[in-house]
Tab-separated table of C-alpha atoms and ligand atoms in Angstrom:
chain	number	residue	atom	x	y	z
A	1	MET	CA	-4.353	-9.337	17.007
A	2	THR	CA	-0.341	-9.128	17.124
A	3	GLY	CA	1.129	-6.542	15.633
A	4	ILE	CA	2.107	-9.295	12.471
A	5	ASP	CA	-1.636	-9.392	12.244
A	6	LEU	CA	-2.528	-5.380	11.532
A	7	LEU	CA	-0.142	-5.502	9.027
A	8	MET	CA	-1.609	-8.382	7.245
A	9	GLU	CA	-4.803	-6.563	7.928
A	10	GLU	CA	-3.941	-3.418	5.746
A	11	HIS	CA	-1.965	-5.704	3.127
A	12	ARG	CA	-5.740	-6.988	2.615
A	13	ALA	CA	-7.280	-2.690	2.227
A	14	LEU	CA	-3.829	-2.124	0.210
A	15	GLU	CA	-4.691	-4.982	-2.386
A	16	ALA	CA	-8.219	-3.663	-2.355
A	17	MET	CA	-7.074	-0.355	-3.413
A	18	LEU	CA	-4.778	-1.190	-5.627
A	19	ASP	CA	-8.019	-3.102	-7.585
A	20	ALA	CA	-9.723	-0.314	-7.179
A	21	LEU	CA	-7.418	2.128	-9.137
A	22	GLU	CA	-6.832	-0.631	-11.717
A	23	ALA	CA	-10.016	-0.678	-12.287
A	24	ALA	CA	-10.967	2.691	-12.551
A	25	THR	CA	-7.994	3.755	-14.144
A	26	LYS	CA	-9.069	1.095	-17.046
A	27	ARG	CA	-12.121	3.125	-17.291
A	28	VAL	CA	-10.474	6.379	-17.173
A	29	ARG	CA	-8.153	4.808	-19.843
A	30	ASP	CA	-11.873	3.503	-22.333
A	31	GLY	CA	-12.998	6.959	-22.062
A	32	GLU	CA	-15.522	6.035	-19.398
A	33	ASN	CA	-16.787	8.343	-15.915
A	34	VAL	CA	-15.111	6.868	-12.552
A	35	PRO	CA	-17.544	7.692	-9.925
A	36	ALA	CA	-16.114	12.081	-9.233
A	37	GLY	CA	-13.230	11.936	-6.424
A	38	ALA	CA	-12.898	8.160	-6.705
A	39	ILE	CA	-9.022	8.192	-7.558
A	40	GLU	CA	-8.393	10.605	-5.557
A	41	GLU	CA	-9.542	8.832	-2.690
A	42	ILE	CA	-7.194	6.199	-3.972
A	43	PHE	CA	-4.451	8.641	-3.801
A	44	ASN	CA	-4.515	10.507	-0.942
A	45	PHE	CA	-5.017	6.094	1.146
A	46	CYS	CA	-1.768	5.136	-1.094
A	47	LYS	CA	0.307	8.497	-0.111
A	48	ARG	CA	-1.023	9.203	3.504
A	49	PHE	CA	-1.884	5.546	4.729
A	50	THR	CA	0.612	2.908	2.743
A	51	ASP	CA	3.644	5.306	1.931
A	52	GLY	CA	2.733	7.068	5.277
A	53	CYS	CA	1.929	4.868	8.065
A	54	HIS	CA	2.526	1.286	6.327
A	55	HIS	CA	5.975	1.068	4.664
A	56	VAL	CA	7.338	3.432	7.304
A	57	ASN	CA	6.349	1.321	10.529
A	58	GLU	CA	7.874	-1.659	8.778
A	59	GLU	CA	11.142	-0.203	8.203
A	60	GLN	CA	11.210	1.575	11.268
A	61	ILE	CA	10.175	-1.172	13.339
A	62	LEU	CA	9.454	-4.645	12.454
A	63	PHE	CA	12.035	-5.124	9.781
A	64	PRO	CA	14.690	-4.735	12.086
A	65	ALA	CA	13.292	-6.693	15.040
A	66	LEU	CA	12.813	-9.509	11.370
A	67	ALA	CA	16.897	-9.029	11.154
A	68	ALA	CA	17.660	-9.151	14.928
A	69	HIS	CA	15.770	-12.650	14.790
A	70	GLY	CA	17.830	-14.040	12.733
A	71	LEU	CA	15.727	-12.997	8.907
A	72	THR	CA	19.263	-13.382	7.713
A	73	PRO	CA	21.840	-10.929	9.769
A	74	ASP	CA	22.342	-8.851	6.920
A	75	MET	CA	18.967	-7.801	6.661
A	76	THR	CA	18.670	-8.712	2.319
A	77	PRO	CA	15.464	-9.860	2.474
A	78	MET	CA	14.589	-6.301	4.099
A	79	THR	CA	16.841	-4.496	1.281
A	80	VAL	CA	15.138	-5.452	-1.191
A	81	LEU	CA	11.988	-4.532	0.706
A	82	ALA	CA	12.521	-1.450	1.731
A	83	ALA	CA	13.999	-0.762	-2.228
A	84	GLN	CA	10.602	-1.708	-3.473
A	85	HIS	CA	8.635	0.408	-1.320
A	86	GLU	CA	11.170	3.600	-2.633
A	87	SER	CA	10.067	2.046	-6.114
A	88	GLY	CA	5.971	2.149	-4.818
A	89	ARG	CA	6.455	6.575	-4.679
A	90	ALA	CA	8.367	6.832	-7.635
A	91	PHE	CA	5.946	5.344	-9.312
A	92	LEU	CA	2.755	6.527	-7.539
A	93	GLU	CA	4.335	9.997	-8.479
A	94	ASP	CA	4.684	9.394	-11.672
A	95	LEU	CA	1.298	7.853	-11.846
A	96	GLN	CA	-0.129	10.963	-9.915
A	97	ASN	CA	2.070	13.017	-12.148
A	98	ALA	CA	-0.175	11.920	-15.757
A	99	TYR	CA	-3.678	12.028	-14.091
A	100	ALA	CA	-2.337	15.698	-13.102
A	101	ARG	CA	-1.997	15.989	-16.799
A	102	LEU	CA	-5.526	14.486	-17.822
A	103	VAL	CA	-7.482	16.127	-15.413
A	104	ALA	CA	-5.672	19.148	-16.777
A	105	GLY	CA	-7.205	18.518	-20.434
A	106	ASP	CA	-4.321	16.193	-21.754
A	107	ASP	CA	-6.659	13.598	-23.229
A	108	SER	CA	-3.462	11.845	-24.588
A	109	VAL	CA	-2.234	10.419	-21.284
A	110	ARG	CA	-5.189	8.662	-20.982
A	111	LYS	CA	-3.592	5.228	-21.345
A	112	GLU	CA	-0.488	6.544	-20.271
A	113	VAL	CA	-2.913	6.916	-16.311
A	114	HIS	CA	-3.711	3.086	-16.866
A	115	VAL	CA	-0.506	1.602	-17.665
A	116	LEU	CA	0.981	3.761	-15.259
A	117	ALA	CA	-1.521	2.360	-12.833
A	118	ARG	CA	-1.146	-1.496	-13.625
A	119	GLU	CA	2.467	-1.521	-13.247
A	120	TYR	CA	2.377	0.579	-9.350
A	121	ALA	CA	-0.187	-1.997	-8.661
A	122	GLY	CA	1.494	-4.855	-9.970
A	123	MET	CA	4.852	-4.316	-8.383
A	124	LEU	CA	2.907	-3.503	-4.844
A	125	ARG	CA	0.711	-6.775	-4.951
A	126	GLU	CA	4.572	-8.868	-5.834
A	127	HIS	CA	5.974	-7.072	-3.000
A	128	ILE	CA	2.578	-7.493	-0.291
A	129	ALA	CA	3.064	-11.981	-1.276
A	130	ILE	CA	6.843	-11.726	-0.425
A	131	GLU	CA	6.030	-9.954	2.663
A	132	ASP	CA	3.148	-12.022	3.825
A	133	HIS	CA	5.725	-14.965	2.845
A	134	TYR	CA	7.998	-13.080	5.561
A	135	PHE	CA	5.057	-11.981	8.292
A	136	ARG	CA	4.988	-15.995	9.172
A	137	SER	CA	8.316	-16.852	9.303
A	138	PRO	CA	9.878	-17.969	12.804
A	139	ALA	CA	11.181	-14.722	12.578
A	140	ALA	CA	8.495	-13.104	12.982
A	141	GLN	CA	7.243	-15.344	15.279
A	142	ALA	CA	9.874	-14.702	17.621
A	143	LEU	CA	9.227	-11.029	18.208
A	144	THR	CA	8.633	-10.728	21.892
A	145	PRO	CA	6.382	-9.093	23.285
A	146	ALA	CA	8.203	-5.437	23.960
A	147	GLU	CA	8.629	-5.310	20.171
A	148	ASP	CA	5.526	-6.209	19.042
A	149	GLU	CA	3.451	-3.952	21.681
A	150	ARG	CA	5.973	-0.929	20.515
A	151	LEU	CA	4.563	-2.183	16.759
A	152	GLN	CA	1.421	-2.667	17.681
A	153	THR	CA	1.350	1.307	18.856
A	154	ALA	CA	3.206	2.385	15.222
A	155	ILE	CA	1.128	0.999	13.732
A	156	LEU	CA	-2.665	1.743	15.483
A	157	GLU	CA	-1.466	5.293	15.897
A	158	CYS	CA	-0.519	5.382	12.320
A	159	ALA	CA	1.056	8.898	13.402
A	160	ARG	CA	4.694	8.273	11.641
A	161	GLY	CA	3.281	9.977	8.229
A	162	GLY	CA	3.212	13.267	10.357
A	163	GLY	CA	0.017	13.275	12.356
A	164	PRO	CA	-2.486	10.862	12.943
A	165	CYS	CA	-4.573	9.725	9.778
A	166	GLY	CA	-7.311	7.435	11.328
A	167	ARG	CA	-5.903	3.712	11.056
A	168	ARG	CA	-10.015	2.959	10.864
A	169	ASP	CA	-10.789	5.531	8.709
A	170	PHE	CA	-8.799	4.140	5.862
A	171	LEU	CA	-9.478	0.572	6.673
A	172	ASP	CA	-13.177	1.389	6.129
A	173	LEU	CA	-12.810	3.655	3.144
A	174	ALA	CA	-10.943	0.429	1.432
A	175	THR	CA	-13.597	-1.500	2.137
A	176	ARG	CA	-16.136	0.952	0.507
A	177	HIS	CA	-13.757	0.996	-2.494
A	178	ARG	CA	-13.891	-2.631	-2.332
A	179	ASN	CA	-17.577	-2.769	-3.067
A	180	ALA	CA	-18.042	-0.119	-5.220
A	181	VAL	CA	-15.800	-1.519	-7.944
A	182	ALA	CA	-17.771	-5.483	-7.214
A	183	THR	CA	-20.829	-3.786	-8.829
A	184	TRP	CA	-18.890	-1.958	-11.738
B	201	FE2	FE1	6.152	-3.532	2.327
B	202	FE2	FE1	3.244	-4.247	3.604
């Protein structure tokens, strides 16, 4: 697998967790039970893996390399994608704050939790679709072996978010959530 392949593999895991987040918060909105700890696991994934590793590796390693290989010299697409990472962090924070209010006993935020989750998931799904497109571009195919190795190493170490976070564990967690939601 190339570094690009690894990032695309992570995209499929991210999508599984976004599906799980939407499904779980829909149950929250409707007053139905959600398996204990499921939403906390999804938040942890989004914060530590999506934000802490995946987005950081794109911003710090891949995007500059794509720009160097001609995906517009002014990096406009990369600037937009990086801004979406920032928006994702802000959405996630709002969502976690709303969910914390629910856990603290404020039943009035059930709908807000689901709306915020839907906005977060929708924005990131569009973001991922754009990236999948760019990741198949000629610029992405033009990465040198050294650039690809640097990208792969960072992805597999999964350590840029402040310490190793077990990439395989996060991918397995996404598979578990995908399977669990399929039974709901
Ligand atoms: Fe991204
Ligand atoms: Fe991505």
